[in-house]
mmCIF file of C-alpha atoms and ligand atoms in Angstrom:
data_model
loop_
_atom_site.group_PDB
_atom_site.id
_atom_site.type_symbol
_atom_site.label_atom_id
_atom_site.label_comp_id
_atom_site.label_asym_id
_atom_site.label_seq_id
_atom_site.Cartn_x
_atom_site.Cartn_y
_atom_site.Cartn_z
ATOM 1 C CA MET A 11 13.997 -13.960 14.615
ATOM 2 C CA ALA A 12 11.403 -11.726 16.940
ATOM 3 C CA ALA A 13 11.767 -8.659 14.719
ATOM 4 C CA MET A 14 11.042 -11.016 11.847
ATOM 5 C CA ASP A 15 7.962 -12.280 13.325
ATOM 6 C CA LYS A 16 6.921 -8.623 13.879
ATOM 7 C CA SER A 17 7.313 -7.922 10.562
ATOM 8 C CA ILE A 18 5.452 -10.560 9.093
ATOM 9 C CA GLU A 19 2.376 -9.560 11.831
ATOM 10 C CA GLU A 20 2.709 -5.696 10.698
ATOM 11 C CA ARG A 21 2.183 -7.669 6.771
ATOM 12 C CA ILE A 22 -0.401 -8.989 7.897
ATOM 13 C CA ASP A 23 -2.273 -6.421 9.630
ATOM 14 C CA ARG A 24 -2.160 -4.687 6.299
ATOM 15 C CA LEU A 25 -3.107 -6.968 4.195
ATOM 16 C CA HIS A 26 -6.037 -7.075 6.215
ATOM 17 C CA ALA A 27 -7.025 -3.483 6.684
ATOM 18 C CA GLY A 28 -9.642 -3.210 3.816
ATOM 19 C CA GLY A 29 -11.301 -6.460 5.373
ATOM 20 C CA ILE A 30 -11.134 -9.664 3.954
ATOM 21 C CA VAL A 31 -14.440 -11.327 2.019
ATOM 22 C CA ASP A 32 -16.002 -14.465 2.583
ATOM 23 C CA LEU A 33 -18.686 -15.554 0.379
ATOM 24 C CA HIS A 34 -20.298 -18.375 2.213
ATOM 25 C CA PHE A 35 -21.333 -18.522 6.284
ATOM 26 C CA ASP A 36 -24.530 -20.298 6.923
ATOM 27 C CA LEU A 37 -25.439 -17.575 9.975
ATOM 28 C CA PRO A 38 -29.298 -17.015 8.900
ATOM 29 C CA MET A 39 -30.444 -20.335 9.794
ATOM 30 C CA ASP A 40 -28.235 -19.748 12.908
ATOM 31 C CA LEU A 41 -29.948 -16.896 13.927
ATOM 32 C CA TYR A 42 -33.367 -17.807 12.929
ATOM 33 C CA GLU A 43 -32.550 -21.489 15.327
ATOM 34 C CA LYS A 44 -31.819 -18.910 18.242
ATOM 35 C CA ARG A 45 -34.559 -16.377 17.417
ATOM 36 C CA GLU A 46 -35.920 -16.168 21.110
ATOM 37 C CA ARG A 47 -32.137 -14.793 21.584
ATOM 38 C CA LYS A 48 -31.165 -11.174 21.379
ATOM 39 C CA ASN A 49 -27.688 -9.685 20.109
ATOM 40 C CA VAL A 50 -26.526 -12.981 18.836
ATOM 41 C CA LEU A 51 -24.985 -11.737 15.901
ATOM 42 C CA GLU A 52 -23.110 -8.770 18.142
ATOM 43 C CA THR A 53 -22.174 -11.445 21.467
ATOM 44 C CA GLU A 54 -21.338 -14.711 19.032
ATOM 45 C CA PHE A 55 -20.353 -13.414 15.830
ATOM 46 C CA LEU A 56 -18.515 -10.141 15.920
ATOM 47 C CA PRO A 57 -15.748 -11.178 18.154
ATOM 48 C CA GLU A 58 -14.493 -14.000 15.700
ATOM 49 C CA LEU A 59 -15.259 -11.463 12.492
ATOM 50 C CA ASP A 60 -13.392 -8.790 13.926
ATOM 51 C CA ALA A 61 -10.294 -10.891 14.968
ATOM 52 C CA GLY A 62 -10.022 -11.715 11.269
ATOM 53 C CA SER A 63 -10.688 -8.550 10.113
ATOM 54 C CA ILE A 64 -13.566 -9.813 7.975
ATOM 55 C CA GLY A 65 -15.155 -6.940 5.766
ATOM 56 C CA LEU A 66 -17.776 -8.742 4.135
ATOM 57 C CA VAL A 67 -20.077 -12.102 4.680
ATOM 58 C CA GLY A 68 -21.928 -13.773 2.162
ATOM 59 C CA VAL A 69 -24.750 -15.013 4.634
ATOM 60 C CA ALA A 70 -26.687 -18.077 2.929
ATOM 61 C CA ILE A 71 -30.353 -18.233 3.498
ATOM 62 C CA TYR A 72 -30.750 -22.155 3.450
ATOM 63 C CA ILE A 73 -33.800 -24.246 4.229
ATOM 64 C CA GLU A 74 -33.103 -27.684 6.295
ATOM 65 C CA ASP A 75 -35.027 -30.638 4.941
ATOM 66 C CA ARG A 76 -37.050 -30.916 8.048
ATOM 67 C CA TYR A 77 -38.782 -27.285 7.242
ATOM 68 C CA LEU A 78 -39.389 -28.403 3.564
ATOM 69 C CA LEU A 79 -41.382 -28.057 1.720
ATOM 70 C CA GLU A 80 -44.630 -26.310 3.667
ATOM 71 C CA THR A 81 -42.716 -23.991 5.741
ATOM 72 C CA GLY A 82 -39.522 -23.634 3.583
ATOM 73 C CA LEU A 83 -40.820 -20.083 2.424
ATOM 74 C CA ARG A 84 -41.904 -19.334 6.135
ATOM 75 C CA VAL A 85 -38.643 -20.035 7.253
ATOM 76 C CA ALA A 86 -36.591 -18.260 4.882
ATOM 77 C CA LEU A 87 -38.751 -15.212 5.300
ATOM 78 C CA ASP A 88 -38.175 -15.615 9.446
ATOM 79 C CA GLN A 89 -34.192 -15.513 8.546
ATOM 80 C CA VAL A 90 -34.235 -12.922 6.714
ATOM 81 C CA ALA A 91 -36.015 -11.179 9.393
ATOM 82 C CA ARG A 92 -33.731 -12.220 11.988
ATOM 83 C CA LEU A 93 -30.801 -10.984 9.810
ATOM 84 C CA TYR A 94 -32.301 -7.368 9.518
ATOM 85 C CA ALA A 95 -33.274 -7.462 13.392
ATOM 86 C CA GLU A 96 -30.253 -8.602 14.097
ATOM 87 C CA ALA A 97 -27.803 -5.967 11.964
ATOM 88 C CA GLU A 98 -29.879 -3.651 13.475
ATOM 89 C CA ALA A 99 -29.139 -3.854 16.776
ATOM 90 C CA CYS A 100 -25.659 -3.622 16.373
ATOM 91 C CA GLU A 101 -24.319 -0.646 14.318
ATOM 92 C CA ARG A 102 -21.243 -2.618 13.228
ATOM 93 C CA PHE A 103 -23.320 -4.266 10.493
ATOM 94 C CA ALA A 104 -25.100 -2.775 7.450
ATOM 95 C CA ILE A 105 -27.315 -5.263 5.056
ATOM 96 C CA CYS A 106 -25.798 -4.443 1.689
ATOM 97 C CA ARG A 107 -27.662 -4.606 -1.509
ATOM 98 C CA SER A 108 -25.264 -2.431 -3.872
ATOM 99 C CA TYR A 109 -21.474 -2.352 -4.848
ATOM 100 C CA ARG A 110 -22.019 1.620 -3.237
ATOM 101 C CA GLU A 111 -23.434 0.363 -0.260
ATOM 102 C CA ILE A 112 -20.672 -2.107 0.118
ATOM 103 C CA GLN A 113 -18.162 0.678 0.141
ATOM 104 C CA LYS A 114 -19.992 2.941 2.146
ATOM 105 C CA ALA A 115 -20.090 0.419 5.150
ATOM 106 C CA ARG A 116 -16.499 -0.675 4.557
ATOM 107 C CA GLU A 117 -15.468 3.464 4.745
ATOM 108 C CA GLN A 118 -17.927 3.447 8.056
ATOM 109 C CA GLY A 119 -15.555 0.125 9.373
ATOM 110 C CA LYS A 120 -18.830 -1.941 9.285
ATOM 111 C CA ILE A 121 -19.133 -5.369 8.210
ATOM 112 C CA ALA A 122 -21.012 -5.632 4.932
ATOM 113 C CA LEU A 123 -23.700 -8.883 5.029
ATOM 114 C CA LEU A 124 -24.435 -9.572 1.658
ATOM 115 C CA ILE A 125 -27.934 -11.905 1.625
ATOM 116 C CA THR A 126 -27.476 -14.971 -0.124
ATOM 117 C CA MET A 127 -29.919 -17.978 -0.815
ATOM 118 C CA GLU A 128 -28.242 -21.595 -0.864
ATOM 119 C CA GLY A 129 -31.070 -23.713 -2.981
ATOM 120 C CA ALA A 130 -34.166 -21.858 -4.496
ATOM 121 C CA GLU A 131 -36.504 -24.061 -2.169
ATOM 122 C CA PRO A 132 -38.438 -20.769 -0.734
ATOM 123 C CA LEU A 133 -39.139 -19.984 -4.353
ATOM 124 C CA GLY A 134 -40.731 -23.205 -4.770
ATOM 125 C CA THR A 135 -41.811 -22.678 -8.648
ATOM 126 C CA ASP A 136 -42.835 -18.997 -7.969
ATOM 127 C CA LEU A 137 -40.740 -16.542 -10.232
ATOM 128 C CA ASN A 138 -42.580 -13.914 -8.551
ATOM 129 C CA LEU A 139 -41.064 -14.828 -5.293
ATOM 130 C CA LEU A 140 -38.002 -13.844 -7.141
ATOM 131 C CA ARG A 141 -38.456 -10.228 -7.146
ATOM 132 C CA ILE A 142 -39.605 -10.379 -3.461
ATOM 133 C CA PHE A 143 -36.560 -12.084 -2.377
ATOM 134 C CA TYR A 144 -34.374 -9.083 -4.637
ATOM 135 C CA GLU A 145 -36.496 -6.531 -2.712
ATOM 136 C CA LEU A 146 -35.371 -8.190 0.693
ATOM 137 C CA GLY A 147 -32.315 -7.612 -0.412
ATOM 138 C CA VAL A 148 -31.167 -11.106 -1.868
ATOM 139 C CA ARG A 149 -28.326 -10.133 -4.177
ATOM 140 C CA SER A 150 -27.213 -14.127 -5.129
ATOM 141 C CA ILE A 151 -28.929 -17.328 -5.506
ATOM 142 C CA GLY A 152 -27.024 -20.803 -5.662
ATOM 143 C CA LEU A 153 -30.087 -23.313 -7.710
ATOM 144 C CA THR A 154 -29.691 -26.296 -5.588
ATOM 145 C CA HIS A 155 -27.637 -27.662 -2.435
ATOM 146 C CA ALA A 156 -27.164 -31.409 -2.844
ATOM 147 C CA ARG A 157 -30.922 -31.911 -3.220
ATOM 148 C CA SER A 158 -32.916 -31.871 -6.327
ATOM 149 C CA ASN A 159 -35.534 -28.726 -6.062
ATOM 150 C CA ALA A 160 -37.974 -27.283 -8.859
ATOM 151 C CA ALA A 161 -35.023 -25.503 -10.388
ATOM 152 C CA GLY A 162 -31.883 -28.544 -10.852
ATOM 153 C CA HIS A 163 -30.274 -30.867 -9.203
ATOM 154 C CA GLY A 164 -27.410 -31.057 -6.634
ATOM 155 C CA GLY A 165 -24.390 -32.722 -7.435
ATOM 156 C CA ILE A 166 -23.504 -35.884 -5.162
ATOM 157 C CA PHE A 167 -20.742 -36.200 -2.679
ATOM 158 C CA ALA A 168 -19.155 -39.174 -4.744
ATOM 159 C CA SER A 169 -16.906 -39.355 -8.055
ATOM 160 C CA SER A 170 -19.867 -39.817 -10.170
ATOM 161 C CA GLY A 171 -23.943 -40.761 -10.175
ATOM 162 C CA SER A 172 -25.296 -37.067 -10.323
ATOM 163 C CA ALA A 173 -28.715 -36.488 -11.958
ATOM 164 C CA GLN A 174 -27.889 -36.550 -15.838
ATOM 165 C CA GLU A 175 -30.217 -33.973 -16.149
ATOM 166 C CA GLY A 176 -29.673 -29.931 -15.990
ATOM 167 C CA LEU A 177 -31.693 -27.097 -15.188
ATOM 168 C CA THR A 178 -35.752 -27.748 -15.545
ATOM 169 C CA GLU A 179 -37.341 -24.865 -17.411
ATOM 170 C CA PHE A 180 -38.343 -23.417 -14.286
ATOM 171 C CA GLY A 181 -34.362 -23.305 -13.460
ATOM 172 C CA ARG A 182 -33.887 -21.782 -16.573
ATOM 173 C CA ASP A 183 -36.153 -18.990 -16.500
ATOM 174 C CA LEU A 184 -34.559 -18.397 -12.962
ATOM 175 C CA VAL A 185 -31.343 -18.122 -14.219
ATOM 176 C CA ARG A 186 -32.483 -15.456 -17.101
ATOM 177 C CA GLU A 187 -34.642 -13.298 -14.250
ATOM 178 C CA CYS A 188 -31.496 -13.365 -11.818
ATOM 179 C CA GLU A 189 -29.248 -11.942 -14.457
ATOM 180 C CA LYS A 190 -31.919 -9.468 -15.550
ATOM 181 C CA LEU A 191 -32.577 -8.237 -12.042
ATOM 182 C CA GLY A 192 -28.723 -8.241 -10.918
ATOM 183 C CA VAL A 193 -28.727 -11.249 -8.601
ATOM 184 C CA ILE A 194 -25.852 -13.299 -8.962
ATOM 185 C CA VAL A 195 -26.032 -16.641 -10.167
ATOM 186 C CA ASP A 196 -23.580 -19.133 -7.812
ATOM 187 C CA LEU A 197 -22.972 -22.000 -9.363
ATOM 188 C CA ALA A 198 -22.063 -23.811 -5.988
ATOM 189 C CA HIS A 199 -23.254 -27.287 -5.635
ATOM 190 C CA ILE A 200 -25.060 -27.441 -8.854
ATOM 191 C CA ASN A 201 -24.624 -30.776 -10.866
ATOM 192 C CA PRO A 202 -22.400 -30.982 -13.687
ATOM 193 C CA ALA A 203 -25.586 -30.766 -16.390
ATOM 194 C CA GLY A 204 -26.892 -27.707 -14.527
ATOM 195 C CA PHE A 205 -23.158 -26.091 -14.535
ATOM 196 C CA ASP A 206 -23.078 -26.351 -18.262
ATOM 197 C CA ASP A 207 -26.621 -24.823 -18.527
ATOM 198 C CA ILE A 208 -26.167 -21.875 -16.594
ATOM 199 C CA LEU A 209 -23.045 -20.851 -18.724
ATOM 200 C CA SER A 210 -25.073 -21.450 -21.650
ATOM 201 C CA ILE A 211 -27.858 -19.144 -20.480
ATOM 202 C CA THR A 212 -25.706 -16.403 -18.616
ATOM 203 C CA THR A 213 -23.462 -13.902 -20.202
ATOM 204 C CA LYS A 214 -21.708 -11.891 -17.009
ATOM 205 C CA PRO A 215 -18.825 -13.547 -15.154
ATOM 206 C CA PRO A 216 -19.970 -16.675 -13.403
ATOM 207 C CA ILE A 217 -19.198 -17.202 -9.432
ATOM 208 C CA VAL A 218 -19.107 -20.169 -7.574
ATOM 209 C CA SER A 219 -19.283 -18.698 -4.015
ATOM 210 C CA HIS A 220 -17.770 -22.052 -2.023
ATOM 211 C CA THR A 221 -16.368 -25.237 -3.479
ATOM 212 C CA ASN A 222 -12.981 -26.946 -4.278
ATOM 213 C CA ALA A 223 -11.186 -28.730 -6.804
ATOM 214 C CA ARG A 224 -11.801 -32.183 -7.299
ATOM 215 C CA ARG A 225 -7.879 -32.531 -8.166
ATOM 216 C CA TYR A 226 -7.426 -32.829 -4.373
ATOM 217 C CA TYR A 227 -11.453 -34.031 -3.640
ATOM 218 C CA ASP A 228 -13.112 -36.137 -6.449
ATOM 219 C CA ILE A 229 -16.777 -35.346 -5.699
ATOM 220 C CA GLU A 230 -19.632 -34.148 -8.069
ATOM 221 C CA ARG A 231 -20.218 -31.312 -5.391
ATOM 222 C CA ASN A 232 -16.569 -29.935 -6.329
ATOM 223 C CA ILE A 233 -15.322 -28.675 -9.348
ATOM 224 C CA SER A 234 -13.185 -30.122 -11.877
ATOM 225 C CA ASP A 235 -10.108 -28.386 -14.178
ATOM 226 C CA GLU A 236 -12.713 -28.004 -17.221
ATOM 227 C CA GLN A 237 -15.137 -26.006 -14.636
ATOM 228 C CA ILE A 238 -12.194 -24.119 -13.433
ATOM 229 C CA LYS A 239 -11.267 -22.790 -16.922
ATOM 230 C CA MET A 240 -14.770 -22.202 -17.699
ATOM 231 C CA ILE A 241 -15.075 -19.993 -14.995
ATOM 232 C CA GLY A 242 -11.799 -18.399 -16.054
ATOM 233 C CA GLU A 243 -12.293 -17.717 -19.501
ATOM 234 C CA ARG A 244 -15.309 -16.036 -18.293
ATOM 235 C CA ARG A 245 -13.470 -13.680 -15.582
ATOM 236 C CA GLY A 246 -15.396 -15.507 -13.148
ATOM 237 C CA VAL A 247 -14.238 -16.073 -9.246
ATOM 238 C CA ILE A 248 -14.214 -19.420 -7.452
ATOM 239 C CA GLY A 249 -14.475 -18.981 -3.560
ATOM 240 C CA VAL A 250 -12.279 -21.616 -1.956
ATOM 241 C CA ASN A 251 -14.244 -23.828 0.732
ATOM 242 C CA SER A 252 -12.507 -25.012 3.892
ATOM 243 C CA VAL A 253 -14.475 -27.972 4.530
ATOM 244 C CA LEU A 254 -13.900 -30.232 1.730
ATOM 245 C CA VAL A 255 -10.425 -29.926 1.225
ATOM 246 C CA SER A 256 -9.520 -33.424 1.256
ATOM 247 C CA PRO A 257 -11.799 -36.831 2.009
ATOM 248 C CA ARG A 258 -8.872 -37.794 4.415
ATOM 249 C CA GLU A 259 -8.904 -36.108 7.933
ATOM 250 C CA GLU A 260 -5.097 -36.051 7.988
ATOM 251 C CA GLU A 261 -4.799 -34.138 4.717
ATOM 252 C CA SER A 262 -7.452 -31.654 6.083
ATOM 253 C CA THR A 263 -4.881 -28.857 6.336
ATOM 254 C CA LEU A 264 -3.761 -25.056 5.873
ATOM 255 C CA ASP A 265 -1.424 -26.231 3.048
ATOM 256 C CA ARG A 266 -4.125 -28.253 1.529
ATOM 257 C CA TYR A 267 -6.457 -25.435 1.891
ATOM 258 C CA ILE A 268 -3.791 -23.484 -0.079
ATOM 259 C CA ASP A 269 -2.846 -26.244 -2.425
ATOM 260 C CA HIS A 270 -6.524 -25.527 -3.888
ATOM 261 C CA ILE A 271 -5.970 -22.026 -4.373
ATOM 262 C CA GLU A 272 -2.365 -22.775 -6.317
ATOM 263 C CA HIS A 273 -4.524 -25.152 -8.394
ATOM 264 C CA ILE A 274 -7.021 -22.943 -9.121
ATOM 265 C CA ALA A 275 -4.614 -19.917 -10.104
ATOM 266 C CA ASN A 276 -2.595 -22.170 -11.973
ATOM 267 C CA LEU A 277 -5.358 -23.164 -14.287
ATOM 268 C CA ILE A 278 -6.884 -19.722 -14.284
ATOM 269 C CA GLY A 279 -4.732 -17.120 -12.722
ATOM 270 C CA ILE A 280 -4.547 -15.073 -9.386
ATOM 271 C CA ASP A 281 -7.772 -12.916 -10.499
ATOM 272 C CA GLY A 282 -10.080 -15.933 -10.289
ATOM 273 C CA VAL A 283 -10.017 -17.117 -6.660
ATOM 274 C CA GLY A 284 -11.623 -15.985 -3.696
ATOM 275 C CA ILE A 285 -12.391 -17.280 -0.278
ATOM 276 C CA GLY A 286 -15.802 -19.090 0.440
ATOM 277 C CA PHE A 287 -14.886 -20.506 3.993
ATOM 278 C CA ASP A 288 -18.575 -22.040 4.726
ATOM 279 C CA PHE A 289 -17.362 -22.210 8.244
ATOM 280 C CA PHE A 290 -20.186 -24.447 9.773
ATOM 281 C CA GLU A 291 -18.179 -26.407 13.092
ATOM 282 C CA PHE A 292 -20.303 -24.432 15.010
ATOM 283 C CA ILE A 293 -23.501 -25.705 14.013
ATOM 284 C CA TYR A 294 -22.451 -28.962 13.165
ATOM 285 C CA ARG A 295 -21.534 -28.643 16.960
ATOM 286 C CA GLN A 296 -24.745 -27.853 18.063
ATOM 287 C CA TRP A 297 -26.280 -31.036 16.745
ATOM 288 C CA PRO A 298 -26.578 -34.313 18.564
ATOM 289 C CA GLU A 299 -24.518 -37.142 17.482
ATOM 290 C CA SER A 300 -27.207 -38.631 15.540
ATOM 291 C CA ARG A 301 -28.044 -35.707 13.456
ATOM 292 C CA GLN A 302 -23.899 -35.683 12.912
ATOM 293 C CA ARG A 303 -24.256 -39.292 11.732
ATOM 294 C CA GLU A 304 -26.800 -38.650 9.089
ATOM 295 C CA LEU A 305 -24.574 -36.001 7.895
ATOM 296 C CA ALA A 306 -22.079 -38.075 7.086
ATOM 297 C CA ALA A 307 -24.301 -40.740 5.818
ATOM 298 C CA LYS A 308 -26.150 -38.352 3.394
ATOM 299 C CA PHE A 309 -22.768 -36.264 2.615
ATOM 300 C CA THR A 310 -19.768 -37.107 3.917
ATOM 301 C CA THR A 311 -18.247 -36.224 7.154
ATOM 302 C CA PRO A 312 -16.600 -32.928 7.143
ATOM 303 C CA HIS A 313 -13.090 -32.537 8.096
ATOM 304 C CA PHE A 314 -12.367 -28.987 9.945
ATOM 305 C CA ILE A 315 -9.238 -27.869 9.426
ATOM 306 C CA PRO A 316 -7.339 -27.154 12.854
ATOM 307 C CA ASP A 317 -5.979 -24.297 12.356
ATOM 308 C CA LEU A 318 -9.174 -22.363 9.865
ATOM 309 C CA ARG A 319 -11.761 -23.344 11.838
ATOM 310 C CA ASN A 320 -13.681 -20.073 12.263
ATOM 311 C CA HIS A 321 -13.168 -16.516 11.030
ATOM 312 C CA SER A 322 -11.154 -15.432 13.979
ATOM 313 C CA HIS A 323 -8.823 -17.999 12.261
ATOM 314 C CA ALA A 324 -8.043 -15.720 8.947
ATOM 315 C CA LYS A 325 -4.999 -14.577 9.868
ATOM 316 C CA ASN A 326 -3.340 -17.802 9.696
ATOM 317 C CA LEU A 327 -4.693 -18.343 6.107
ATOM 318 C CA SER A 328 -2.392 -15.112 5.261
ATOM 319 C CA ARG A 329 0.726 -16.196 7.597
ATOM 320 C CA LYS A 330 0.457 -19.328 5.667
ATOM 321 C CA LEU A 331 0.093 -17.827 2.174
ATOM 322 C CA ILE A 332 2.757 -15.162 2.862
ATOM 323 C CA GLU A 333 5.035 -18.415 4.206
ATOM 324 C CA ARG A 334 4.137 -20.386 0.637
ATOM 325 C CA GLY A 335 5.685 -17.354 -1.236
ATOM 326 C CA PHE A 336 2.754 -15.469 -2.170
ATOM 327 C CA THR A 337 2.926 -11.267 -3.010
ATOM 328 C CA ASP A 338 1.115 -8.994 -1.465
ATOM 329 C CA GLU A 339 -0.705 -8.221 -4.422
ATOM 330 C CA GLN A 340 -1.643 -11.961 -4.822
ATOM 331 C CA ILE A 341 -3.219 -12.172 -1.233
ATOM 332 C CA GLU A 342 -4.964 -9.230 -1.977
ATOM 333 C CA LYS A 343 -6.550 -10.466 -4.564
ATOM 334 C CA ILE A 344 -7.298 -13.889 -2.742
ATOM 335 C CA LEU A 345 -8.384 -12.086 0.069
ATOM 336 C CA SER A 346 -11.162 -9.258 -0.956
ATOM 337 C CA ARG A 347 -9.968 -7.645 -4.607
ATOM 338 C CA ASN A 348 -11.340 -10.279 -6.740
ATOM 339 C CA TRP A 349 -14.700 -10.723 -5.586
ATOM 340 C CA MET A 350 -15.227 -6.520 -4.846
ATOM 341 C CA ARG A 351 -14.422 -6.428 -8.875
ATOM 342 C CA ILE A 352 -17.499 -9.117 -9.343
ATOM 343 C CA PHE A 353 -19.807 -6.653 -6.741
ATOM 344 C CA ARG A 354 -18.365 -3.801 -8.881
ATOM 345 C CA GLU A 355 -19.348 -5.412 -11.866
ATOM 346 C CA LEU A 356 -22.207 -6.858 -10.846
ATOM 347 C CA LEU A 357 -24.393 -5.271 -8.568
HETATM 348 ZN ZN1 ZN B 422 -23.044 -25.103 0.895
#
């Protein structure tokens, strides 16, 4: 038995050796809140990222309600500034702007940071600012969070009731401009009508950085079987989220997380599944209880999966995938190769 455990652990290490890709992490807002401290990335995040052999993280600029609208742009710029300062202070990180830079970072054993934006609020209604954020390194944009903004409307945390309208004229222009510039349009959070609008405008493979299947958690913030198939038909990739796997706490398990992977793979093939963990328990725990209650009232109570709560737990996922009968090739695709294909084609 011990020998068998050892061989499984060796197999997991082998699968993680190339570094796994997590396309959604709320790092910039935390670095911003801790802007008075130094080396936060190295001391608070690097140990867990290394324990899970994380090779690339999509780090999302996100503006909390309390900073809207007046200071949203300012806070976004400060988040980017903190990212650069923190990444430069530790040689283990590299902010990457292209597939070539990602490859180079990986060859040097560095953790690649891909700057993304969750909600276009920092742009206001000014398309010129997209170009500015592109120059700052932003390479993927999701138009909305759960809110409505100048670009469109977010999907709500209920099975129906999201805005009937899709993208605004500004939202449509933004999508066209993103595709022209080489900014990946992320369909996470967008409402169903906006989802259709984005796919009618874009021609490249679409992505959903962090979401779950409505099959297991039926809210418009997640994606339906029909939407999953639309992504698959266009050779896109869907990152499976760890915090919305079930409305019930007792069903929020690693097995249910893998049910989402399996469900998507059954609909569109293994090439369409990736990781978008969305680990934000560390932020949630920093909040006073009143703010946690506010989140529950506005959206939902997040159920964190006990053995998949932060990046250091990533190997638990691989262990469970092996247990569930996934082959090495399938696991590698889920952990990194599918996202890397998207980067190779789009960045
Ligand atoms: Zn999100």
